[in-house]
Amino acid sequence: MNPALPAPLVPLVHGIAPGASPVLVPQLGVGTYKVDDAEAERVVAEALALGYRHVDTAQMYGNEAGVGRALAASGLPREEVFVTSKLWVSQFTYDKAKEGIDQSLAKLGLDYMDLYLLHQPYGDVAGAWKALEEAQEAGKIRSIGVSNFYADQVKNLELMAKVKPAVNQIETSPWFQQEEEVAFLQGEGIAAESWAPFAEGKDGIFTAPTIASIGSRYRKSNGQVILRWLLQRGIVVIPKSVHRARMEENFDVFDFH
């Protein structure tokens, strides 16, 4: 197999400090949902060795420390790896969110995170968001956003916030295409980021004949076709796999359309 091409960089228009240059996120990253702490260390280490430069984790996943160990052991300059984590709803107050941000940084072993998200639209969103804004001002977070928010919830946050969300991470796959939600986000200048791009393997997605017929034109798998389709929609994608061969396959999607 030829070496995979690097993932293109996407500017995050919002969620940046006033006057600062846009933060650039690699459009294809690696997810760590349902990966335990020890295995996350191995998975992230292998992903970085394969060329991934975008890693997604969360407090709720319980693997921030493992991700941090892999980052430290990689030898890569900090600025070369884009790191995302997420604040869990149990810390959605102003004071608890401030503590949660510092806890994520400590577990990751980092001075700053590139992107930090509110994981769900529940609880004191306004208080938690204020804490994220202040952490950004303090240099602890480069860009801030949300996850699993509906369009009206995103708009409500935009109207009350000092800093608009840069990203909304939402479920997006061929079985759940989210056309209206993605169009809304992109119309607002907010990056749509896909979790579960493979629909968690449901309903035969890896053997679906329509997707397979597309892949046969380019000698690509169903998974590669799905990722390419999402990327061409301008969506940031974070597929999760614990298998090195699959991670390598997922990254080899920039040489066809």
Short mmCIF file of C-alpha atoms in Angstrom, two decimals:
data_model
loop_
_atom_site.label_atom_id
_atom_site.label_comp_id
_atom_site.label_asym_id
_atom_site.label_seq_id
_atom_site.Cartn_x
_atom_site.Cartn_y
_atom_site.Cartn_z
CA MET A 1 0.00 0.00 0.00
CA ASN A 2 1.26 3.48 -0.85
CA PRO A 3 1.80 5.84 2.11
CA ALA A 4 -1.45 7.55 3.03
CA LEU A 5 -1.78 11.23 2.25
CA PRO A 6 -2.07 13.59 5.23
CA ALA A 7 -5.52 14.71 6.33
CA PRO A 8 -6.49 18.20 5.12
CA LEU A 9 -6.76 20.96 7.70
CA VAL A 10 -10.09 22.67 8.35
CA PRO A 11 -10.22 26.13 9.97
CA LEU A 12 -12.49 26.45 13.00
CA VAL A 13 -14.04 29.85 12.36
CA HIS A 14 -15.64 30.38 15.78
CA GLY A 15 -14.55 29.39 19.23
CA ILE A 16 -11.31 31.38 18.95
CA ALA A 17 -10.15 34.36 20.96
CA PRO A 18 -10.89 37.75 19.35
CA GLY A 19 -8.15 38.71 16.91
CA ALA A 20 -6.55 35.26 16.94
CA SER A 21 -5.92 33.20 13.81
CA PRO A 22 -8.37 30.34 13.17
CA VAL A 23 -7.47 27.04 14.79
CA LEU A 24 -6.79 24.34 12.18
CA VAL A 25 -8.13 20.83 12.79
CA PRO A 26 -7.12 17.77 10.73
CA GLN A 27 -10.37 16.72 9.07
CA LEU A 28 -9.80 13.03 9.81
CA GLY A 29 -8.93 11.89 13.31
CA VAL A 30 -9.14 8.84 15.52
CA GLY A 31 -11.87 8.30 18.13
CA THR A 32 -11.52 6.47 21.44
CA TYR A 33 -15.12 5.85 22.54
CA LYS A 34 -15.56 2.53 24.41
CA VAL A 35 -11.78 2.03 24.52
CA ASP A 36 -10.44 1.45 28.02
CA ASP A 37 -7.51 3.43 29.39
CA ALA A 38 -4.78 0.87 28.73
CA GLU A 39 -5.98 0.04 25.23
CA ALA A 40 -6.41 3.73 24.42
CA GLU A 41 -2.70 4.19 25.02
CA ARG A 42 -1.90 1.51 22.44
CA VAL A 43 -4.51 2.66 19.92
CA VAL A 44 -3.43 6.29 20.01
CA ALA A 45 0.25 5.34 19.80
CA GLU A 46 -0.44 3.26 16.69
CA ALA A 47 -2.63 5.96 15.17
CA LEU A 48 0.07 8.58 15.62
CA ALA A 49 2.64 6.24 14.07
CA LEU A 50 0.33 5.81 11.04
CA GLY A 51 0.09 9.58 10.51
CA TYR A 52 -3.02 10.59 12.42
CA ARG A 53 -2.65 14.00 14.02
CA HIS A 54 -6.11 14.41 15.56
CA VAL A 55 -7.19 12.44 18.65
CA ASP A 56 -10.64 12.57 20.26
CA THR A 57 -11.34 11.56 23.85
CA ALA A 58 -13.70 12.58 26.68
CA GLN A 59 -14.01 12.55 30.44
CA MET A 60 -16.86 10.06 30.16
CA TYR A 61 -14.69 7.60 28.22
CA GLY A 62 -12.38 7.16 31.21
CA ASN A 63 -9.29 7.06 28.99
CA GLU A 64 -7.86 10.59 29.00
CA ALA A 65 -4.82 9.38 30.98
CA GLY A 66 -4.09 6.62 28.46
CA VAL A 67 -4.38 9.08 25.59
CA GLY A 68 -2.01 11.39 27.44
CA ARG A 69 0.58 8.66 27.94
CA ALA A 70 0.54 7.88 24.21
CA LEU A 71 0.96 11.55 23.34
CA ALA A 72 3.90 11.88 25.72
CA ALA A 73 5.60 8.74 24.41
CA SER A 74 5.14 9.67 20.73
CA GLY A 75 7.96 12.21 20.72
CA LEU A 76 5.87 14.43 18.45
CA PRO A 77 5.95 18.19 19.06
CA ARG A 78 2.81 19.20 20.97
CA GLU A 79 1.70 21.61 18.26
CA GLU A 80 1.59 18.79 15.68
CA VAL A 81 -1.22 16.86 17.38
CA PHE A 82 -4.78 18.20 17.69
CA VAL A 83 -6.32 16.95 20.94
CA THR A 84 -10.06 17.08 21.73
CA SER A 85 -11.75 16.18 24.99
CA LYS A 86 -15.22 16.76 26.42
CA LEU A 87 -16.72 17.86 29.73
CA TRP A 88 -19.31 15.45 31.14
CA VAL A 89 -22.76 16.65 32.27
CA SER A 90 -22.08 15.95 35.95
CA GLN A 91 -19.79 18.99 35.87
CA PHE A 92 -22.15 21.37 34.07
CA THR A 93 -22.01 24.28 36.46
CA TYR A 94 -19.61 27.19 36.30
CA ASP A 95 -17.49 26.07 39.26
CA LYS A 96 -17.54 22.35 38.48
CA ALA A 97 -16.70 23.02 34.83
CA LYS A 98 -13.60 24.96 35.86
CA GLU A 99 -12.53 21.96 37.94
CA GLY A 100 -13.37 19.57 35.10
CA ILE A 101 -11.22 21.46 32.61
CA ASP A 102 -8.24 21.26 34.95
CA GLN A 103 -8.92 17.56 35.56
CA SER A 104 -8.88 16.83 31.83
CA LEU A 105 -5.63 18.74 31.39
CA ALA A 106 -4.04 16.89 34.30
CA LYS A 107 -5.08 13.44 33.03
CA LEU A 108 -3.92 14.24 29.51
CA GLY A 109 -0.68 15.69 30.86
CA LEU A 110 -1.09 18.79 28.70
CA ASP A 111 -0.77 22.53 29.20
CA TYR A 112 -3.64 23.13 26.78
CA MET A 113 -6.27 21.29 24.74
CA ASP A 114 -6.95 22.20 21.12
CA LEU A 115 -10.70 21.69 21.43
CA TYR A 116 -12.96 21.13 24.43
CA LEU A 117 -16.65 20.33 24.10
CA LEU A 118 -19.75 20.26 26.26
CA HIS A 119 -20.66 16.59 25.83
CA GLN A 120 -24.48 16.83 26.02
CA PRO A 121 -27.07 19.67 26.09
CA TYR A 122 -28.18 19.10 29.69
CA GLY A 123 -27.88 20.95 33.00
CA ASP A 124 -26.34 24.38 33.43
CA VAL A 125 -25.05 24.80 29.89
CA ALA A 126 -24.67 28.56 30.32
CA GLY A 127 -22.52 28.22 33.43
CA ALA A 128 -20.35 25.50 31.94
CA TRP A 129 -19.92 27.47 28.70
CA LYS A 130 -18.78 30.54 30.62
CA ALA A 131 -16.11 28.40 32.26
CA LEU A 132 -14.95 27.19 28.83
CA GLU A 133 -14.79 30.78 27.55
CA GLU A 134 -12.67 31.83 30.51
CA ALA A 135 -10.39 28.81 30.13
CA GLN A 136 -9.87 29.79 26.51
CA GLU A 137 -8.97 33.31 27.53
CA ALA A 138 -6.47 31.84 29.98
CA GLY A 139 -4.85 29.72 27.24
CA LYS A 140 -6.01 26.36 28.58
CA ILE A 141 -8.16 25.64 25.51
CA ARG A 142 -7.60 26.86 21.96
CA SER A 143 -11.14 26.33 20.67
CA ILE A 144 -14.47 25.46 22.30
CA GLY A 145 -17.58 23.71 21.09
CA VAL A 146 -20.43 21.30 21.81
CA SER A 147 -21.54 17.76 21.15
CA ASN A 148 -25.00 16.29 20.50
CA PHE A 149 -26.74 19.68 20.44
CA TYR A 150 -29.73 20.16 18.13
CA ALA A 151 -29.82 23.21 15.87
CA ASP A 152 -32.11 25.21 18.16
CA GLN A 153 -29.87 24.45 21.14
CA VAL A 154 -26.81 25.59 19.20
CA LYS A 155 -28.60 28.79 18.22
CA ASN A 156 -29.66 29.49 21.81
CA LEU A 157 -26.05 29.10 22.91
CA GLU A 158 -24.84 31.38 20.12
CA LEU A 159 -27.26 34.11 21.22
CA MET A 160 -26.18 34.07 24.87
CA ALA A 161 -22.47 33.35 24.49
CA LYS A 162 -19.52 35.68 24.18
CA VAL A 163 -17.72 33.08 22.03
CA LYS A 164 -19.69 31.06 19.47
CA PRO A 165 -19.16 27.29 19.38
CA ALA A 166 -16.60 26.22 16.81
CA VAL A 167 -17.82 22.63 16.49
CA ASN A 168 -20.89 20.50 17.03
CA GLN A 169 -20.02 16.81 17.21
CA ILE A 170 -23.09 14.82 16.14
CA GLU A 171 -23.92 11.30 14.98
CA THR A 172 -23.63 11.22 11.19
CA SER A 173 -23.54 8.18 8.89
CA PRO A 174 -25.14 6.87 5.67
CA TRP A 175 -27.97 5.53 7.84
CA PHE A 176 -28.38 8.87 9.66
CA GLN A 177 -27.32 11.55 7.24
CA GLN A 178 -28.34 14.65 9.23
CA GLU A 179 -28.63 16.80 6.11
CA GLU A 180 -30.60 19.62 7.77
CA GLU A 181 -28.44 19.71 10.90
CA VAL A 182 -25.20 19.75 8.89
CA ALA A 183 -26.53 22.46 6.57
CA PHE A 184 -27.51 24.60 9.56
CA LEU A 185 -24.12 24.23 11.23
CA GLN A 186 -22.17 24.94 8.08
CA GLY A 187 -24.40 27.94 7.36
CA GLU A 188 -23.47 29.29 10.80
CA GLY A 189 -19.78 28.75 10.15
CA ILE A 190 -19.69 25.94 12.73
CA ALA A 191 -17.85 22.75 11.87
CA ALA A 192 -19.94 19.57 11.83
CA GLU A 193 -18.01 16.63 13.26
CA SER A 194 -19.23 13.07 12.81
CA TRP A 195 -19.22 10.45 15.53
CA ALA A 196 -20.28 6.89 14.66
CA PRO A 197 -19.60 7.40 10.91
CA PHE A 198 -20.01 3.64 10.44
CA ALA A 199 -23.33 3.56 12.36
CA GLU A 200 -21.55 1.36 14.92
CA GLY A 201 -21.60 -1.45 12.34
CA LYS A 202 -25.39 -1.69 12.31
CA ASP A 203 -27.63 -2.94 9.50
CA GLY A 204 -24.84 -4.44 7.41
CA ILE A 205 -23.17 -1.15 6.66
CA PHE A 206 -19.80 -2.76 5.87
CA THR A 207 -21.38 -5.00 3.21
CA ALA A 208 -24.20 -2.75 1.95
CA PRO A 209 -24.34 -3.34 -1.83
CA THR A 210 -24.86 0.27 -2.93
CA ILE A 211 -21.81 1.41 -0.98
CA ALA A 212 -19.83 -1.63 -2.16
CA SER A 213 -20.66 -0.87 -5.80
CA ILE A 214 -19.16 2.60 -5.36
CA GLY A 215 -16.09 1.18 -3.67
CA SER A 216 -15.51 -1.32 -6.45
CA ARG A 217 -14.80 1.56 -8.86
CA TYR A 218 -11.84 2.65 -6.78
CA ARG A 219 -10.79 -0.60 -5.09
CA LYS A 220 -11.94 0.83 -1.76
CA SER A 221 -13.88 -0.76 1.08
CA ASN A 222 -17.31 0.30 2.28
CA GLY A 223 -15.67 2.00 5.25
CA GLN A 224 -13.37 4.03 3.00
CA VAL A 225 -16.28 5.10 0.79
CA ILE A 226 -18.25 6.25 3.85
CA LEU A 227 -15.37 8.30 5.19
CA ARG A 228 -14.69 9.86 1.78
CA TRP A 229 -18.39 10.77 1.43
CA LEU A 230 -18.40 12.49 4.82
CA LEU A 231 -15.15 14.31 4.11
CA GLN A 232 -16.49 15.59 0.79
CA ARG A 233 -19.50 17.00 2.66
CA GLY A 234 -17.01 19.11 4.62
CA ILE A 235 -17.53 17.12 7.81
CA VAL A 236 -14.77 16.39 10.32
CA VAL A 237 -14.65 12.65 11.02
CA ILE A 238 -13.30 10.63 13.98
CA PRO A 239 -13.74 6.90 13.24
CA LYS A 240 -12.84 4.54 16.07
CA SER A 241 -11.01 1.26 15.65
CA VAL A 242 -8.73 -0.76 17.91
CA HIS A 243 -7.19 -2.62 14.95
CA ARG A 244 -4.08 -1.21 13.32
CA ALA A 245 -4.99 -2.53 9.85
CA ARG A 246 -8.41 -0.86 10.02
CA MET A 247 -6.89 2.42 11.23
CA GLU A 248 -4.49 2.29 8.29
CA GLU A 249 -7.39 1.61 5.92
CA ASN A 250 -9.45 4.45 7.39
CA PHE A 251 -6.61 6.90 6.79
CA ASP A 252 -6.18 5.91 3.14
CA VAL A 253 -9.10 7.93 1.78
CA PHE A 254 -7.56 11.04 0.21
CA ASP A 255 -6.69 9.62 -3.24
CA PHE A 256 -10.19 9.28 -4.75
CA HIS A 257 -13.46 11.18 -5.06
#
